[in-house]
Amino acid sequence: MNCCLLLPFLLGIPLIWPCFTATEISTTDEVKHPVGSHFRVKRGWMWNQFFVPEEMNKTNYHIGQLRSDLDNGNNSFQYKLLGAGAGSIFVIDERTGDIYAVQKLDREERSLYTLRAQVIDSTTGRAVEPESEFVIRVSDINDNEPKFLDEPYEAIVPEMSPEGTLVIQVTANDADDPSSGNNARLLYSLLQGQPYFSIEPTTGVIRISSKMDRELQDEYWVIIQAKDMIGLPGALSGTTSVLIKLSDVNDNKPIFKERLYRLTVSESAPTGTSIGKIMAYDNDIGENAEMDYSIEDDSQTFHIITNNETQEGIVILKKKVDFEHQNQYRIRANVKNRHVDEKLMEYHVEASTTLIRVQVEDEDEPPVFLLPYYLFEIFEESPHGSFVGMVSAIDPDQRKSPIRYSMTGSKVFSIDTNGTIITTHPLDREISAWYNLSIIATEKYNVQQISAVPVYVQVLNVNDHAPEFSEYYDTYVCENAGSGQVIQTISAVDRDESIEDHHFYFNLPVEDTKNSSFIIIDNEDNTAVILTNRTGFSVQEEPVFYMSVLIADNGIPSLTSTNTLTIHICDCDDSGSTHTCRNKDLTLAMGFRTEVILAILISIMIIFGFVFLILGLKQRRKQTLFPEKGEDFRENIFRYDDEGGGEEDTEAFDIAELRSSTILRERQTRKTAPAEIRSLYRQSLQVGPDSAIFRKFILEKLEEANTDPCAPPFDSLQTYAFEGTGSLAGSLSSLGSAVSDQDENYDYLNELGPRFKRLACMFGSAMPSNN
């Protein structure tokens, strides 16, 4: 098959496609192509390539023509187009083989289309030639502007950075074909950001072009433009913004805004008190603004610490101040940054300083003793009023208030108004060798201002106690003891205190040195031995010897005491031991002690028995004082908590309330004859006692109540005799008297004793006029 392809002018360049025979194509492996043709042969197929500019706005844009060399122009051949885009994007004239683009093409969406062409004989419906494949390429035009893909851009660079310091690199992208001319070749420029920044045109690298100070401006907005076609006319462009922030460096030193600070402190303020604050300002931020305060010349009274949160300097009292000693201080403080890079030391050569003036405020202070404590000495047995020592305190304030002295907790010493301490009682070192006193000083003009000082008084020893035996000695000697036999070793003690060690001397009285049956030998080590001075002793003749021993101490002056040593003569056993006598005496002593203990125990038991007996009798007497309390009476007794005021008391209780009580038993009718009543209350219908016994019983009880000091108050107890069941006299209680007949005769009340005298006067027929 012969095929020719005719192409129109593309981009002003004419393309001529020659025709070849199918037999030539099919029988030749290598074909020499004419110059300028796009043609190759592969297994008998013809491959051709067409170019279509993108974004072509012309409708039915003619791309080229397919024509078979067998087509003689009689319109018997029919051309068809097959493949992706055939019929929708590309169409072919079936009669002429012309190919048209019916849609606008975009290279960025698709740059290549592969189609197939077929020639059919319309009379037979058969293919005249095999299918022929060809390619339509979309040629690029500059229809895409550059775009920055990594927006937004943000960079941080230290302030005061030198020129040429890299900040950031921006990159734009162009969707056009980079191999097609300069459509995708970009050029960067700076629209905003001069003179502090610059950009490399081809790489998009932004650099610093001059130093910047963060304290003046801490961030910058830079606008970058990217143009394609290397900036030639007709080029497209895109822009982006870059936020560049300056990080802080320590290029500023702290500075005091105040040249003078005035502070005050009370002289009573304790050490460690904060007396004020000072403040320096640093234009840097963060760690670069951290600072330290200090005082020049190393002040002994004040120092400054830094508040790490507020960066303030806090002035602290290092040592207590005294208004009377110094009332004003002038100190100089300086400040410097805590973290400074060596490269930036040029900014911190000279530290900022300020002056602090501290005024001391006067306070009313308590008295001050001249010494922190006082130590006095006095000999024991000093007389009353002896001088011990003197204390002294002063008012440290300017007015110098007089001082009064007092002493607490001591009955042995006293102090006068000028601080002199004297004794009020004799002192005995053996009772108390030291006294701890507390002296209080009080200002006369302000008694609230007081202070105390300890005073220690040591009582010095005087040799006022003679030595004595260190223990009680029980000495025995056998009847058959020979001369020179040691029978006892003695020692002594002295309650006095000695500067040197105690040394005692033992001797016999002068009158006993010749006639004594015993002698003493001083061992010169504070002990002595007792020896017999004759042979043979008799229990019957002299059972006990009393030996006087003189003991002298080494005090100044020396004191001597006479001590008596009791020596028992013992009927010893054959071995000559005195243990038998000692045990016998111990047994006697133990027996005596046992008898004494038993006697004491028996006495205690007798005393307790007597006490229990008295208590039992007293309790029994109380129980039998009113035996009728345990009987079943028909009357009701009302108890009141108030005591009452005797017979004159008419307000202790309401008798009408008692009369109306619901617990009163049913009232019985009384007969009005007085004689009958006096006889009826003595009767009990053969149930209770007869009248004589009843009368006697009442009188006895009255007598007991009058004479018994243990009886309760007479106006708080009502006693009623036993009436018996069915008594014609009814109740003897006065609770029902309000409803009884008014003409009853109560003269019989005079016979009941002094306790019924008031009632007899009130209700009797003959009522005394004075009542």
PDB file of C-alpha atoms in Angstrom, residues 357-448:
ATOM      1  CA  ARG A 357      20.675  55.309 100.999  1.00  0.00           C
ATOM      2  CA  VAL A 358      19.357  53.354 104.004  1.00  0.00           C
ATOM      3  CA  GLN A 359      17.809  55.303 106.888  1.00  0.00           C
ATOM      4  CA  VAL A 360      17.696  53.539 110.286  1.00  0.00           C
ATOM      5  CA  GLU A 361      14.480  54.169 112.236  1.00  0.00           C
ATOM      6  CA  ASP A 362      14.675  54.507 115.993  1.00  0.00           C
ATOM      7  CA  GLU A 363      12.695  51.997 118.077  1.00  0.00           C
ATOM      8  CA  ASP A 364      12.027  51.860 121.796  1.00  0.00           C
ATOM      9  CA  GLU A 365      14.337  49.027 122.724  1.00  0.00           C
ATOM     10  CA  PRO A 366      14.362  47.047 125.967  1.00  0.00           C
ATOM     11  CA  PRO A 367      17.148  47.578 128.505  1.00  0.00           C
ATOM     12  CA  VAL A 368      20.509  46.039 127.755  1.00  0.00           C
ATOM     13  CA  PHE A 369      22.633  44.450 130.469  1.00  0.00           C
ATOM     14  CA  LEU A 370      26.316  45.181 130.386  1.00  0.00           C
ATOM     15  CA  LEU A 371      27.132  41.464 130.531  1.00  0.00           C
ATOM     16  CA  PRO A 372      25.381  38.505 128.944  1.00  0.00           C
ATOM     17  CA  TYR A 373      25.389  36.762 132.325  1.00  0.00           C
ATOM     18  CA  TYR A 374      26.726  37.354 135.861  1.00  0.00           C
ATOM     19  CA  LEU A 375      28.656  34.985 138.134  1.00  0.00           C
ATOM     20  CA  PHE A 376      28.976  35.799 141.839  1.00  0.00           C
ATOM     21  CA  GLU A 377      30.527  33.949 144.798  1.00  0.00           C
ATOM     22  CA  ILE A 378      29.630  34.129 148.471  1.00  0.00           C
ATOM     23  CA  PHE A 379      30.680  32.087 151.488  1.00  0.00           C
ATOM     24  CA  GLU A 380      28.106  29.973 153.187  1.00  0.00           C
ATOM     25  CA  GLU A 381      26.767  31.052 156.576  1.00  0.00           C
ATOM     26  CA  SER A 382      27.093  34.678 155.545  1.00  0.00           C
ATOM     27  CA  PRO A 383      24.792  36.841 157.644  1.00  0.00           C
ATOM     28  CA  HIS A 384      21.477  38.267 156.497  1.00  0.00           C
ATOM     29  CA  GLY A 385      21.923  41.209 154.109  1.00  0.00           C
ATOM     30  CA  SER A 386      25.364  40.169 152.903  1.00  0.00           C
ATOM     31  CA  PHE A 387      26.448  41.661 149.593  1.00  0.00           C
ATOM     32  CA  VAL A 388      26.425  39.170 146.692  1.00  0.00           C
ATOM     33  CA  GLY A 389      27.030  41.284 143.606  1.00  0.00           C
ATOM     34  CA  MET A 390      25.668  44.016 141.384  1.00  0.00           C
ATOM     35  CA  VAL A 391      24.074  43.911 137.916  1.00  0.00           C
ATOM     36  CA  SER A 392      23.670  46.879 135.627  1.00  0.00           C
ATOM     37  CA  ALA A 393      21.488  47.592 132.590  1.00  0.00           C
ATOM     38  CA  ILE A 394      21.028  50.699 130.474  1.00  0.00           C
ATOM     39  CA  ASP A 395      18.387  52.020 128.097  1.00  0.00           C
ATOM     40  CA  PRO A 396      19.982  52.008 124.624  1.00  0.00           C
ATOM     41  CA  ASP A 397      17.546  54.661 123.374  1.00  0.00           C
ATOM     42  CA  GLN A 398      18.316  58.361 123.321  1.00  0.00           C
ATOM     43  CA  ARG A 399      16.033  59.281 126.226  1.00  0.00           C
ATOM     44  CA  LYS A 400      17.966  56.964 128.615  1.00  0.00           C
ATOM     45  CA  SER A 401      15.052  55.862 130.762  1.00  0.00           C
ATOM     46  CA  PRO A 402      15.892  54.907 134.388  1.00  0.00           C
ATOM     47  CA  ILE A 403      15.950  51.164 135.049  1.00  0.00           C
ATOM     48  CA  ARG A 404      14.220  49.222 137.790  1.00  0.00           C
ATOM     49  CA  TYR A 405      15.384  45.773 138.810  1.00  0.00           C
ATOM     50  CA  SER A 406      13.417  42.820 140.118  1.00  0.00           C
ATOM     51  CA  MET A 407      14.027  39.148 140.826  1.00  0.00           C
ATOM     52  CA  THR A 408      11.708  36.191 140.296  1.00  0.00           C
ATOM     53  CA  GLY A 409      11.537  32.855 142.041  1.00  0.00           C
ATOM     54  CA  SER A 410      14.003  33.349 144.867  1.00  0.00           C
ATOM     55  CA  LYS A 411      13.419  33.526 148.645  1.00  0.00           C
ATOM     56  CA  VAL A 412      17.118  33.551 149.519  1.00  0.00           C
ATOM     57  CA  PHE A 413      18.199  36.711 147.668  1.00  0.00           C
ATOM     58  CA  SER A 414      16.762  40.132 146.934  1.00  0.00           C
ATOM     59  CA  ILE A 415      17.770  43.038 144.686  1.00  0.00           C
ATOM     60  CA  ASP A 416      17.400  46.756 145.255  1.00  0.00           C
ATOM     61  CA  THR A 417      16.715  49.549 142.798  1.00  0.00           C
ATOM     62  CA  ASN A 418      20.351  50.031 141.821  1.00  0.00           C
ATOM     63  CA  GLY A 419      20.889  46.335 140.967  1.00  0.00           C
ATOM     64  CA  THR A 420      22.618  45.246 144.193  1.00  0.00           C
ATOM     65  CA  ILE A 421      21.915  41.628 145.178  1.00  0.00           C
ATOM     66  CA  ILE A 422      21.960  40.724 148.893  1.00  0.00           C
ATOM     67  CA  THR A 423      21.089  37.648 150.922  1.00  0.00           C
ATOM     68  CA  THR A 424      17.843  37.350 152.871  1.00  0.00           C
ATOM     69  CA  HIS A 425      18.535  33.957 154.478  1.00  0.00           C
ATOM     70  CA  PRO A 426      21.656  32.113 155.631  1.00  0.00           C
ATOM     71  CA  LEU A 427      23.275  29.940 152.979  1.00  0.00           C
ATOM     72  CA  ASP A 428      24.348  26.347 153.409  1.00  0.00           C
ATOM     73  CA  ARG A 429      26.543  24.931 150.706  1.00  0.00           C
ATOM     74  CA  GLU A 430      25.685  21.398 151.763  1.00  0.00           C
ATOM     75  CA  ILE A 431      22.018  22.114 150.971  1.00  0.00           C
ATOM     76  CA  SER A 432      22.578  24.059 147.758  1.00  0.00           C
ATOM     77  CA  ALA A 433      25.942  24.914 146.256  1.00  0.00           C
ATOM     78  CA  TRP A 434      24.589  26.897 143.295  1.00  0.00           C
ATOM     79  CA  TYR A 435      21.694  29.304 142.775  1.00  0.00           C
ATOM     80  CA  ASN A 436      20.391  30.221 139.333  1.00  0.00           C
ATOM     81  CA  LEU A 437      18.680  33.595 139.432  1.00  0.00           C
ATOM     82  CA  SER A 438      16.881  35.646 136.791  1.00  0.00           C
ATOM     83  CA  ILE A 439      17.157  39.411 137.114  1.00  0.00           C
ATOM     84  CA  ILE A 440      14.617  41.509 135.212  1.00  0.00           C
ATOM     85  CA  ALA A 441      15.289  45.087 134.161  1.00  0.00           C
ATOM     86  CA  THR A 442      12.285  47.324 133.394  1.00  0.00           C
ATOM     87  CA  GLU A 443      12.268  50.795 131.902  1.00  0.00           C
ATOM     88  CA  LYS A 444      10.639  53.359 134.158  1.00  0.00           C
ATOM     89  CA  TYR A 445       9.033  55.318 131.306  1.00  0.00           C
ATOM     90  CA  ASN A 446       7.794  52.235 129.445  1.00  0.00           C
ATOM     91  CA  VAL A 447       7.149  49.232 131.656  1.00  0.00           C
ATOM     92  CA  GLN A 448       6.506  47.106 128.565  1.00  0.00           C
TER      93      GLN A 448
END
